CSV table of C-alpha atoms in Angstrom, one decimal:
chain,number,residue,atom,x,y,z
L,1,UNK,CA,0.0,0.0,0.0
L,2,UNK,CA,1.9,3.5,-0.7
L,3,UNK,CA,1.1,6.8,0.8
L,4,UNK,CA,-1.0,7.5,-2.4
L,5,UNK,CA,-3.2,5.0,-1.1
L,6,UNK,CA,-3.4,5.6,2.5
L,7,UNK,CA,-4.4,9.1,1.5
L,8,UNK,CA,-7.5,8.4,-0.4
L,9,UNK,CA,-9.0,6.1,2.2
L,10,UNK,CA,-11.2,6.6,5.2
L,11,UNK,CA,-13.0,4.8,7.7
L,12,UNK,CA,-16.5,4.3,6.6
L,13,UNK,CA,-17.9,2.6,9.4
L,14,UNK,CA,-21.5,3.8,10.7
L,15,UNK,CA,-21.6,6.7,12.8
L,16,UNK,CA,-17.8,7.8,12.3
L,17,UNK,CA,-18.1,11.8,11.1
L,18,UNK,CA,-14.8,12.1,10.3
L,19,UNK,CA,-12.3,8.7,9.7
L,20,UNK,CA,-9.6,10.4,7.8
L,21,UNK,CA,-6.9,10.4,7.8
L,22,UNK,CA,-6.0,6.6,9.4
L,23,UNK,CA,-3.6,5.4,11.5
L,24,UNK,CA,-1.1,3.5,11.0
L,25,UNK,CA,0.8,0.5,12.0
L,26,UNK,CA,4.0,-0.6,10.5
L,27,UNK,CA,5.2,-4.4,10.9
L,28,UNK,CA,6.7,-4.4,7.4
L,29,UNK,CA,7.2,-1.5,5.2
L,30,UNK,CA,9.6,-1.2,1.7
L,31,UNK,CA,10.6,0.9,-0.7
L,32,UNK,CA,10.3,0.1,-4.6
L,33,UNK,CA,11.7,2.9,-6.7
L,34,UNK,CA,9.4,4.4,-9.7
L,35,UNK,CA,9.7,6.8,-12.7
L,36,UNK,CA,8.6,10.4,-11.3
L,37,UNK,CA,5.9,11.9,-13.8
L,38,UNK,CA,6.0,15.8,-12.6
L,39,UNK,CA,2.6,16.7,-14.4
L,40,UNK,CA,1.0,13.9,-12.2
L,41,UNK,CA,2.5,15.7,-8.9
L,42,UNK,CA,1.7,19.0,-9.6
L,43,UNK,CA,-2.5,17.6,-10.4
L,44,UNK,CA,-2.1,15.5,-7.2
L,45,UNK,CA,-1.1,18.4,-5.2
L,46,UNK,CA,-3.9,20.0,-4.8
L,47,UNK,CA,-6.1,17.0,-4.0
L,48,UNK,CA,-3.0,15.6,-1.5
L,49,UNK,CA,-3.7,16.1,2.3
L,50,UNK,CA,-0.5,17.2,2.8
L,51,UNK,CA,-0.2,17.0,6.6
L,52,UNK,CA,-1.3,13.5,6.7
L,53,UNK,CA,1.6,12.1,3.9
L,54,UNK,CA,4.1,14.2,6.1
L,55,UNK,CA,3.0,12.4,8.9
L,56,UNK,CA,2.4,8.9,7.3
L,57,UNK,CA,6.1,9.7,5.6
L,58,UNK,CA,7.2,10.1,9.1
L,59,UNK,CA,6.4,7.1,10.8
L,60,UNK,CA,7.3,5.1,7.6
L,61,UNK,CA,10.7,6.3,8.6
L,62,UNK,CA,10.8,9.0,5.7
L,63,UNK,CA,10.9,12.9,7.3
L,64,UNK,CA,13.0,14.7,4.3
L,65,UNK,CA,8.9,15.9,3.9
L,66,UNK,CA,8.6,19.8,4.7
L,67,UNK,CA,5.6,20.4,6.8
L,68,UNK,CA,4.8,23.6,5.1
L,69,UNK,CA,4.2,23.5,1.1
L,70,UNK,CA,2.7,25.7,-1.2
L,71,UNK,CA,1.9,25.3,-5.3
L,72,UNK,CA,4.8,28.2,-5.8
L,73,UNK,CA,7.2,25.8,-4.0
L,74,UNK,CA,6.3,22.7,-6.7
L,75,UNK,CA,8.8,24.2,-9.1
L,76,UNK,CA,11.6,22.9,-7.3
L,77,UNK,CA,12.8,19.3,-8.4
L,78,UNK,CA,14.2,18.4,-5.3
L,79,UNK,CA,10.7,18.7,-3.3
L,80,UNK,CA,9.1,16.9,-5.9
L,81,UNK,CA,11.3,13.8,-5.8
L,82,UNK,CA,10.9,14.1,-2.0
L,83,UNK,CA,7.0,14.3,-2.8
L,84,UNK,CA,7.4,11.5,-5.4
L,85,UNK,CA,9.3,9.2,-2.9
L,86,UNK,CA,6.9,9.9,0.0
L,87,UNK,CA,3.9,9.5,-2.1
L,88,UNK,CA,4.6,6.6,-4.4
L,89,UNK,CA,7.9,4.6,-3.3
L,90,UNK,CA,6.9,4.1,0.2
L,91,UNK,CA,5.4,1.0,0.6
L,92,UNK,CA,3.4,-0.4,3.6
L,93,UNK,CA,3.7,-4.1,3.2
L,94,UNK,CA,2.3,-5.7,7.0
L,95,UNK,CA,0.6,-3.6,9.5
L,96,UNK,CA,-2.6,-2.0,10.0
L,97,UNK,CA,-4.5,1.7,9.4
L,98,UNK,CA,-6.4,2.7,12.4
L,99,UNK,CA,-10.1,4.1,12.6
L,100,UNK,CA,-9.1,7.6,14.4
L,101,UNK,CA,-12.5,7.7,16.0
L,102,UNK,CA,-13.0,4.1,16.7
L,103,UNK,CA,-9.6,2.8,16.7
L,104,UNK,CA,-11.0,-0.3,14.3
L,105,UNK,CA,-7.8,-2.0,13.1
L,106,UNK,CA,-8.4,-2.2,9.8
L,107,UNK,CA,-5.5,-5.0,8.7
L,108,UNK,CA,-3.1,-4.7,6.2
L,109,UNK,CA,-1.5,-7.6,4.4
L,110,UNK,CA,0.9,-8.5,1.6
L,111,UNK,CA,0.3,-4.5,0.7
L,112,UNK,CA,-3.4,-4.8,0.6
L,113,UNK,CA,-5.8,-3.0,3.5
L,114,UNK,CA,-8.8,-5.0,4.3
L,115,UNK,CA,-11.6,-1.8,4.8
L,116,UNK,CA,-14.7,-4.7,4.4
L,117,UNK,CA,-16.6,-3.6,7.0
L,118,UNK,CA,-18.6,-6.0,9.9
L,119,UNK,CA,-22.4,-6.0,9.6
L,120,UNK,CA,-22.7,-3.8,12.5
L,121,UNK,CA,-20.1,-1.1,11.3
L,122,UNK,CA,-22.6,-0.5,8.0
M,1,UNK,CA,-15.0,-19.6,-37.4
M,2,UNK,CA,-11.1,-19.5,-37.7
M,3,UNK,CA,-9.3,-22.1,-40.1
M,4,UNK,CA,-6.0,-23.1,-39.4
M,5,UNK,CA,-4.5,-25.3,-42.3
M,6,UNK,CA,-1.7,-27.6,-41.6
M,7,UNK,CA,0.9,-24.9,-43.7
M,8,UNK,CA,0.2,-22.1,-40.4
M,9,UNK,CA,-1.9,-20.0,-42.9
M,10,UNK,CA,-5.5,-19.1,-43.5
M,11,UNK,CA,-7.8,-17.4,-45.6
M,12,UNK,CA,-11.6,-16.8,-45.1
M,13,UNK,CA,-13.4,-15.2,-47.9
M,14,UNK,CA,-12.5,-14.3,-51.3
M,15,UNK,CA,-11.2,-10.2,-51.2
M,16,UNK,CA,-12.5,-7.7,-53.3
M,17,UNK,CA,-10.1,-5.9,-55.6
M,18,UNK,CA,-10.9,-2.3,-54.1
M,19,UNK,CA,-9.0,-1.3,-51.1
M,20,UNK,CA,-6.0,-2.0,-49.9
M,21,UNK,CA,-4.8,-4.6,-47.5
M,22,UNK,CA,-4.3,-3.3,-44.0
M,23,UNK,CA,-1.3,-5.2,-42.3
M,24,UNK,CA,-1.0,-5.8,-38.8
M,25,UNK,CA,1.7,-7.7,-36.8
M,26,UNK,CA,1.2,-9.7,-33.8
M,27,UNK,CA,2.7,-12.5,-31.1
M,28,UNK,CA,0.9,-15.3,-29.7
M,29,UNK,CA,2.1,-17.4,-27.4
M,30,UNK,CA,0.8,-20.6,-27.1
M,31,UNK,CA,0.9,-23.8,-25.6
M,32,UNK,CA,1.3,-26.9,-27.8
M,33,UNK,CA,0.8,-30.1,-25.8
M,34,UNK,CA,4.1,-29.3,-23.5
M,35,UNK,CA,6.0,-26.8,-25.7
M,36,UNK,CA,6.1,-23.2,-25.4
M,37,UNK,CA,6.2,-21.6,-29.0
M,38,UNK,CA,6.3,-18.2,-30.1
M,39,UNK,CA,4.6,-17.2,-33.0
M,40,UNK,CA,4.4,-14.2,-34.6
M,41,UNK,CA,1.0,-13.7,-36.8
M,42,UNK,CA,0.5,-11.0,-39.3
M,43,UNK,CA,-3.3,-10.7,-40.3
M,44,UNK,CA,-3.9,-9.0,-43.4
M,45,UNK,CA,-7.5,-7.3,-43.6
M,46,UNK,CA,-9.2,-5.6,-46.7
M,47,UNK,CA,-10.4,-2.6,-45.7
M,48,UNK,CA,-13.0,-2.4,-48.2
M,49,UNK,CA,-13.6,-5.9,-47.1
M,50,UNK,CA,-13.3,-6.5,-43.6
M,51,UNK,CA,-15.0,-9.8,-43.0
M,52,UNK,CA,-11.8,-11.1,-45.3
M,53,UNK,CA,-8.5,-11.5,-43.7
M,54,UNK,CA,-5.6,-13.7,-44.3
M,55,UNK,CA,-3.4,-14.6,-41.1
M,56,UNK,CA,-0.1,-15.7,-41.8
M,57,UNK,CA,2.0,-17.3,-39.3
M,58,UNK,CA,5.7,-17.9,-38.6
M,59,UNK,CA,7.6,-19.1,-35.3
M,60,UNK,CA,9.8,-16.4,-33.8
M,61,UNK,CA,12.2,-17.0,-30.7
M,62,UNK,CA,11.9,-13.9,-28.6
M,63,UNK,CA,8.6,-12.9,-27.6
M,64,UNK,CA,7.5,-9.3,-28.3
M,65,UNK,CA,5.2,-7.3,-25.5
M,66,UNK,CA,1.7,-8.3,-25.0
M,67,UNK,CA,-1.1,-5.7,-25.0
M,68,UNK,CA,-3.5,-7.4,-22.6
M,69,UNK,CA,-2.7,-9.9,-20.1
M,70,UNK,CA,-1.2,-13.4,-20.5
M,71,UNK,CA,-3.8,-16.3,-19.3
M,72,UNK,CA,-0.8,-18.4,-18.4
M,73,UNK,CA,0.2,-15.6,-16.0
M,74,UNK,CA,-2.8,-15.4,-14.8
M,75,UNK,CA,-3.3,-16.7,-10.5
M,76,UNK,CA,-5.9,-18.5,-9.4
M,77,UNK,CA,-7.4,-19.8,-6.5
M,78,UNK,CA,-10.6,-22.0,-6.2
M,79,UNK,CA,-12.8,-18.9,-4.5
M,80,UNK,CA,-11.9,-16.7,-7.4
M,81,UNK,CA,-13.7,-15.8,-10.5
M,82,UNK,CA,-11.5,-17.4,-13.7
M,83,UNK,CA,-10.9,-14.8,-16.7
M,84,UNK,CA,-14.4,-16.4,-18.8
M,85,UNK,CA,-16.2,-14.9,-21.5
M,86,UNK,CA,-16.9,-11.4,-19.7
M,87,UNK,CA,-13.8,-11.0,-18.8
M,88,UNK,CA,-12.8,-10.8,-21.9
M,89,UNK,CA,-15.3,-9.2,-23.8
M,90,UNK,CA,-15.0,-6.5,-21.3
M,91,UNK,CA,-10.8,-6.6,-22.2
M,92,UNK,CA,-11.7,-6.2,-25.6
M,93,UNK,CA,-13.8,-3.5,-25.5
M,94,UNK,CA,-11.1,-1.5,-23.8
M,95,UNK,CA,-8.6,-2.8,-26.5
M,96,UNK,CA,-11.2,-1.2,-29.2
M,97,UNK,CA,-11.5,1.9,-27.6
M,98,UNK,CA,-7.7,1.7,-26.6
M,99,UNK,CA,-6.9,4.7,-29.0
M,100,UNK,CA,-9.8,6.9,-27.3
M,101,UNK,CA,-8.2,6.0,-23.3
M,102,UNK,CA,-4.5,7.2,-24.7
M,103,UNK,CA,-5.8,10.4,-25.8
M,104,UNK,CA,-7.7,10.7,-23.4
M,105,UNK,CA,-4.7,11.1,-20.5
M,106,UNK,CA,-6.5,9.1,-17.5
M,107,UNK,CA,-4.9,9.9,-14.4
M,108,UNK,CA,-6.8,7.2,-11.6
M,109,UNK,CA,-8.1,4.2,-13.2
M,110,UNK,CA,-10.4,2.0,-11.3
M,111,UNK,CA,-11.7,-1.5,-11.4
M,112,UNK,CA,-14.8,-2.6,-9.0
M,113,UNK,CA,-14.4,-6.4,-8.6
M,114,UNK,CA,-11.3,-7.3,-10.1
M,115,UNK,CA,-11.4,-11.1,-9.1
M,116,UNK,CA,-8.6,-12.8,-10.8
M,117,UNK,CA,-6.6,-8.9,-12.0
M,118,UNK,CA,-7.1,-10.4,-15.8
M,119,UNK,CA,-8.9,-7.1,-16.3
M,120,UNK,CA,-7.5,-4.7,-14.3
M,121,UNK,CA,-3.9,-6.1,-15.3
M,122,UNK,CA,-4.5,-5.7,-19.0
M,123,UNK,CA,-5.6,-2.0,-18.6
M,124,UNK,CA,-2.1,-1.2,-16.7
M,125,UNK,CA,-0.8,-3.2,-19.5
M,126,UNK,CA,-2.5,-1.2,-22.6
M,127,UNK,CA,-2.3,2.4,-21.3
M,128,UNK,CA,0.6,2.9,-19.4
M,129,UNK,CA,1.7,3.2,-15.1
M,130,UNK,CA,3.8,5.7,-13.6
M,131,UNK,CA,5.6,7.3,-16.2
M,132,UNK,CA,2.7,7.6,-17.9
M,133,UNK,CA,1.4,9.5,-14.8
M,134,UNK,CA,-1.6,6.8,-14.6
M,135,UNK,CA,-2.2,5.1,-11.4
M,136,UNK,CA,-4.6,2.2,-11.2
M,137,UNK,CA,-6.6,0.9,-8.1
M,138,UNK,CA,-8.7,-2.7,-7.6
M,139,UNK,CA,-11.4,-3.5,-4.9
M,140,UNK,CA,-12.9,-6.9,-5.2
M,141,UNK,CA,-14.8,-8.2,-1.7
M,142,UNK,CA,-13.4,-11.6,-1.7
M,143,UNK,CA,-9.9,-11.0,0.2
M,144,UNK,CA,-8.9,-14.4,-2.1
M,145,UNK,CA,-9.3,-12.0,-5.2
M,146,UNK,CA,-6.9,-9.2,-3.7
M,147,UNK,CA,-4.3,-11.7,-3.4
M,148,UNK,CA,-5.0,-13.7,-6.5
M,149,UNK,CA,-4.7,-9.8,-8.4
M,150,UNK,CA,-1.4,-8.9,-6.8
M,151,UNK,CA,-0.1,-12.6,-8.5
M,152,UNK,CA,-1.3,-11.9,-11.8
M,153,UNK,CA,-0.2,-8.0,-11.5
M,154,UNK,CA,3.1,-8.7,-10.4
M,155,UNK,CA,3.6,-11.3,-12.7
M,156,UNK,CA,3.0,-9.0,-15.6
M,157,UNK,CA,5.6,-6.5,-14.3
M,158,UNK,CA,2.8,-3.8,-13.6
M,159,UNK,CA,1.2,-2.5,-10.5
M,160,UNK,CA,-2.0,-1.3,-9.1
M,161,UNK,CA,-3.1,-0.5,-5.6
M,162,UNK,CA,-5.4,-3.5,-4.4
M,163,UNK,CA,-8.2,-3.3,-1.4
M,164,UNK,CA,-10.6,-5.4,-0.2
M,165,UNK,CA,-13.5,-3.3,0.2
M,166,UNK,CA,-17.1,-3.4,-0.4
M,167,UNK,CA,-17.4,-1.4,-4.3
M,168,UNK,CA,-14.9,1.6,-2.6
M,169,UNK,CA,-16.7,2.2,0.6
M,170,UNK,CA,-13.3,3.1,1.9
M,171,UNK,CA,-12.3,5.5,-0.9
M,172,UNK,CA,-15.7,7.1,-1.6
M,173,UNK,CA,-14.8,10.5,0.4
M,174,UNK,CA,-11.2,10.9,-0.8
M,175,UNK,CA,-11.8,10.0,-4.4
M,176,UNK,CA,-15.0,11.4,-5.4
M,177,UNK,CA,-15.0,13.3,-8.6
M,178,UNK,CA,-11.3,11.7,-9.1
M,179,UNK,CA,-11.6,8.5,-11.1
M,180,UNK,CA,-11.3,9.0,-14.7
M,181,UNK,CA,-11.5,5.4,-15.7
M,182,UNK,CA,-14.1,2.9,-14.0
M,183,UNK,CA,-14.6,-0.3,-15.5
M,184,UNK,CA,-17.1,-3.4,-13.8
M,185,UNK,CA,-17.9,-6.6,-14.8
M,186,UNK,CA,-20.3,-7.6,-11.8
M,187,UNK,CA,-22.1,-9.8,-10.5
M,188,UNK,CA,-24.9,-9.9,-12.8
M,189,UNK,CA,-26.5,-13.1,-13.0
M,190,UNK,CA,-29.7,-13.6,-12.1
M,191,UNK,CA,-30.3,-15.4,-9.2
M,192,UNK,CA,-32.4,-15.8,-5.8
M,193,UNK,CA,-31.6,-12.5,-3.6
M,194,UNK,CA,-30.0,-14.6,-0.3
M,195,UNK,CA,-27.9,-15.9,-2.8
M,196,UNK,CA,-26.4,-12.0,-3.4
M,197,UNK,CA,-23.4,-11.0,-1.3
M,198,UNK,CA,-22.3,-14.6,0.2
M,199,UNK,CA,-18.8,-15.2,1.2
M,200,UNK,CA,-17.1,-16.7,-1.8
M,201,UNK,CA,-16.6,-17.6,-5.4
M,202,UNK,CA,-21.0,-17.6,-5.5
M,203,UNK,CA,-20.1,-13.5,-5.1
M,204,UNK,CA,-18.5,-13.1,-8.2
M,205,UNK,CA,-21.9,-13.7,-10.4
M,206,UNK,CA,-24.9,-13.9,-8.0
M,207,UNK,CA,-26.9,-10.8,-9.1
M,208,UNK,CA,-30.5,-11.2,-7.3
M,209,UNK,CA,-33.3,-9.7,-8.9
M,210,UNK,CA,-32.9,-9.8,-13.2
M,211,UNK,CA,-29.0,-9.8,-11.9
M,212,UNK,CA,-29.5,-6.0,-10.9
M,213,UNK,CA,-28.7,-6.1,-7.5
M,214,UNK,CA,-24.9,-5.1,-7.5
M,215,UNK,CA,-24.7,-3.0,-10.4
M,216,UNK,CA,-27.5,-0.6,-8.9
M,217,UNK,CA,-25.3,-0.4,-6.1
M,218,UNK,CA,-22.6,0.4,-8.2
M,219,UNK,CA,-23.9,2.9,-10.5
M,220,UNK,CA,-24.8,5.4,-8.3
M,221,UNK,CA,-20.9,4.5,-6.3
M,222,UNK,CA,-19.6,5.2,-9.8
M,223,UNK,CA,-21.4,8.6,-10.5
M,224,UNK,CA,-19.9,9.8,-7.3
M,225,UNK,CA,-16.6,8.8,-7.9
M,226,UNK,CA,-16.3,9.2,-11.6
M,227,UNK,CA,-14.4,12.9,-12.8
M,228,UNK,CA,-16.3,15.1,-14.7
M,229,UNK,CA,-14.1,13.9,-17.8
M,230,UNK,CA,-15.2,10.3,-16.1
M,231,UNK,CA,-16.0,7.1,-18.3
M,232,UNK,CA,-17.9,3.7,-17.2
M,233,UNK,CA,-17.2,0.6,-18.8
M,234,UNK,CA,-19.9,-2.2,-17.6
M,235,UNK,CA,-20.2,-5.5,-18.8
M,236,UNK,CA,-23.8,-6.7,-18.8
M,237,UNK,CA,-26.2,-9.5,-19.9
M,238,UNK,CA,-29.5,-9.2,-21.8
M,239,UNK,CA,-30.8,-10.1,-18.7
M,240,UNK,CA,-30.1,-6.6,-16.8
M,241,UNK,CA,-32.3,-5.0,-19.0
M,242,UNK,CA,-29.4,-3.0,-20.5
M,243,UNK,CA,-31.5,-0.3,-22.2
M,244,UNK,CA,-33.5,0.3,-18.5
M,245,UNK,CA,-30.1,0.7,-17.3
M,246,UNK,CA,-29.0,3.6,-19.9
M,247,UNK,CA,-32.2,5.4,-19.6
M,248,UNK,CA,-31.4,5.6,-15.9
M,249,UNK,CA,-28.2,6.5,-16.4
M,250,UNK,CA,-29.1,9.2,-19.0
M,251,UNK,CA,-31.6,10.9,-16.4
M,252,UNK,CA,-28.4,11.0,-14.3
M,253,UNK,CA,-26.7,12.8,-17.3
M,254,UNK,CA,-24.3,10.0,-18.9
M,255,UNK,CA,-24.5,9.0,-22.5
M,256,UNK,CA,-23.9,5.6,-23.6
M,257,UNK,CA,-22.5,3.2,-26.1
M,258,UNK,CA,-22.5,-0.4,-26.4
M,259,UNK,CA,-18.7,-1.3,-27.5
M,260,UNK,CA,-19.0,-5.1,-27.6
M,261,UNK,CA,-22.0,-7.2,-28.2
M,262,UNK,CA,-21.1,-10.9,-27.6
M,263,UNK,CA,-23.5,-14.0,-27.8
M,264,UNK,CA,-22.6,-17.5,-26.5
M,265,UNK,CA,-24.7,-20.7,-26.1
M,266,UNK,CA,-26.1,-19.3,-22.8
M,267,UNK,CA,-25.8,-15.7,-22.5
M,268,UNK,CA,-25.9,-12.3,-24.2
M,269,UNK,CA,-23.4,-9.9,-23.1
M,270,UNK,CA,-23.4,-6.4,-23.6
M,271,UNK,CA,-20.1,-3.7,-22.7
M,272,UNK,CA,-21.5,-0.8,-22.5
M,273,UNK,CA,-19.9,2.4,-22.0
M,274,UNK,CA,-20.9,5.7,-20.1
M,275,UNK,CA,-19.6,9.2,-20.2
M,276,UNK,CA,-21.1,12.3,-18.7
M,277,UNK,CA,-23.3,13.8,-21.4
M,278,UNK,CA,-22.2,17.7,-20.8
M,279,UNK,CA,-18.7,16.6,-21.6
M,280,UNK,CA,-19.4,17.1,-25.4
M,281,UNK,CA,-17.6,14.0,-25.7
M,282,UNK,CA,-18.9,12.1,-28.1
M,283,UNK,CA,-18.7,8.4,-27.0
M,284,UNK,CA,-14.7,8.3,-29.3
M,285,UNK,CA,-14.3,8.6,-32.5
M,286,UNK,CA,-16.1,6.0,-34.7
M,287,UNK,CA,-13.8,2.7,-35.2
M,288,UNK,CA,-13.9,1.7,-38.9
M,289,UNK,CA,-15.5,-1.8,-38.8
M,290,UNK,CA,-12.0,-3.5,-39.8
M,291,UNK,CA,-10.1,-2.2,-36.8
M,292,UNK,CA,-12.8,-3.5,-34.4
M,293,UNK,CA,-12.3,-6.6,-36.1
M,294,UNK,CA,-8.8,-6.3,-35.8
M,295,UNK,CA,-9.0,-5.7,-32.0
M,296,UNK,CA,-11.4,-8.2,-32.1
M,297,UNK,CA,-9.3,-10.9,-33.7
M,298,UNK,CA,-6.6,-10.1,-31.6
M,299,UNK,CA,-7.9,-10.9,-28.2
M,300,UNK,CA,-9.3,-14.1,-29.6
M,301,UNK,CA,-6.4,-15.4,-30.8
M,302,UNK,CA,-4.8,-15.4,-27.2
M,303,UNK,CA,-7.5,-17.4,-26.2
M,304,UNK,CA,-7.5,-20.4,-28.3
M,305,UNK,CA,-7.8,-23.1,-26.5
M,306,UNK,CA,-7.7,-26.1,-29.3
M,307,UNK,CA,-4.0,-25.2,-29.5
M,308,UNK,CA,-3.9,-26.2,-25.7
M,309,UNK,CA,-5.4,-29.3,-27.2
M,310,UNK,CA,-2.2,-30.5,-29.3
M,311,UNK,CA,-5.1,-30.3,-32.7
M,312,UNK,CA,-3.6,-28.8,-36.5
M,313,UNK,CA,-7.2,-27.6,-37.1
């Protein structure tokens, strides 16, 4: 699962107002290089929450992320490969993301989060 | 039907002197009794003509890239949906309007029950990954299938971001209005509605009422998710009530094509896709007839499964 990912999901489970962004728990994380495509990090910007891939970077052992960004500031190549890395290399292999209102483990295995939800969470 | 004389060559129909042949190269792989051979196939089509078409055939040693995904590389497990007749129609539908998903630049791609990754793995394989700037994700609620995708991706060298989730519960916030690409084949046989839903490979076609129960679940999962640049590919069966399904869809704004039309001994698929009417687009550009063929052609030949059978038919 990379930081991509973790970013786009939420806890859905009944009741929860506001399941984003996840927790997580690292057992097993790695790092796969990939070809950086700057076009697709300047559209992703915008729809990035920043603060929580600094912070997911961060306890994925990655914290070359500044905390502060603005669009002026994507014109540098060395913030977007540190954006790129953070975003897309970072992997999350065993572990779990965490319901922040619940605390619901939501397990993550072989890179692949489990969010199926119980029949009392729908 | 296909002819294969014992000199690797065929010809259907007599071509008409108009037009001029169209020439396109290929590479099969295939399986003959134990032996891997690689053979490249050029199928010559009159374009005036486009029901005639000679295939010639010769073996070649290195095997040139693929453009949707390799049965043999495909994983299995005894829960999970195999690649079968939808599948591919569904793969060849996205191979026809291949041209139309390059131009049009996709940036999240997005498949809703991706079961074995036959589907999802061929569209990574057709338009592009990371350089490309496309990023592909894959739900499917059988955790089997999430594993049993991650096999077949990583077996073709491409990747995609797999979930178990229930359609993309989990993602439905973050990505709304983001998905450019969405394509489905569901669940959509008809069947009793307890039988909708159960843990298992009975999931992967049990549709309830006319088959409908899924993909209304779906549809209005996909509106919500899609961009407003969005498109819908949706495999159905005559069954669904496919035109009830468009006239729903258009009172929700989105135009619609069918791409492939497929009959077998038991069903009637349709692929139909769906693009948000005010987007001027107008469905892609018309295919000539010989290049669906063509695209048509193509996928089949990857399939045949006499050559699996050792038979010089």
């Amino acid at each position: 699962m990379r930081l991509l990912t973790h970013n786009m999901l939420s806890s859905n489970i009944k009741g929860v107002t506001n399941g984003f962004p996840l927790g997580i728990i690292i057992d097993k994380s790695t790092q796969i290089e990939v070809e950086i495509n700057t076009d697709f990090l300047k559209t992703m910007f915008s729809k990035i929450d920043w603060k929580a891939l600094v912070d997911a970077a961060t306890l994925m052992g990655y914290s070359d992320l500044p905390e502060e960004v603005d669009e002026s500031m994507l014109e540098s190549e060395e913030l977007l490969n540190k954006f790129h890395h953070a975003l897309l290399e970072l992997h999350l292999e065993e572990g779990a993301l965490i319901c922040p209102e619940t605390g619901r483990r939501f397990p993550v295995s072989k890179g692949i989060p489990n969010m199926l939800l119980h029949e009392d969470e729908i | 039907s296909l002819l294969f004389p014992q000199n690797g060559s065929a010809t259907l129909e007599e071509k008409e002197d108009d037009g001029s042949p169209v020439s396109i190269s290929s590479n099969m792989d295939v399986h003959l009794g134990h032996q891997r051979i690689d053979m490249d196939h050029s199928i010559e089509v009159d374009s005036a003509n486009p029901s005639a078409y000679s295939i010639k055939t010769k073996v070649i040693s290195p095997s040139m890239p693929f453009r949707s995904a390799q049965i043999r590389l495909v994983s299995g497990h005894h829960e999970v949906y195999e690649p079968c007749d939808d599948s591919f129609a569904l793969v060849d539908a996205l191979l026809a309007d291949r041209a139309n998903l390059l131009e049009h630049q996709p940036m999240f791609c997005m498949e809703v029950g991706c079961g074995s990754g036959y589907v999802i793995t061929s569209l990574a394989i057709m338009l592009g990954q990371e350089n490309a700037g496309i990023h592909y994700f894959a739900t499917d609620t059988n955790p089997h299938a999430a594993r049993v995708t991650c096999e077949t991706l990583e077996a073709h060298g491409v990747h995609a971001e797999v979930i178990s989730d229930n359609i993309a519960s989990a993602m439905e916030k973050r990505l709304e209005g983001l998905v450019d690409v969405m394509v489905v084949n569901p669940p959509y046989v008809p069947t009793p509605e307890d039988e909708v839903g159960c843990d298992g490979i009975a999931s992967a076609w049990a549709g309830g009422e006319n088959g409908r129960t899924v993909i209304d679940k779906i549809l209005p999962v996909a509106d919500k998710l899609l961009s407003e640049k969005g498109w819908l590919y949706m495999v159905t069966l005559a069954a669904n009530n496919p035109s009830q399904i468009c006239r729903s869809m258009r009172e929700n704004g989105y135009a619609s094509r069918i791409i492939v039309q497929r009959s077998t001994e038991e069903e009637s698929l349709h692929v139909i896709k769906f693009w948000r009417d005010s987007d001027g687009h107008v469905g892609g550009k018309e295919s000539t007839t010989s290049t669906t063929v063509i695209e048509s052609l193509f996928s089949q030949l990857h399939r045949l499964s006499f050559w699996k059978n050792g038979s010089n038919n």
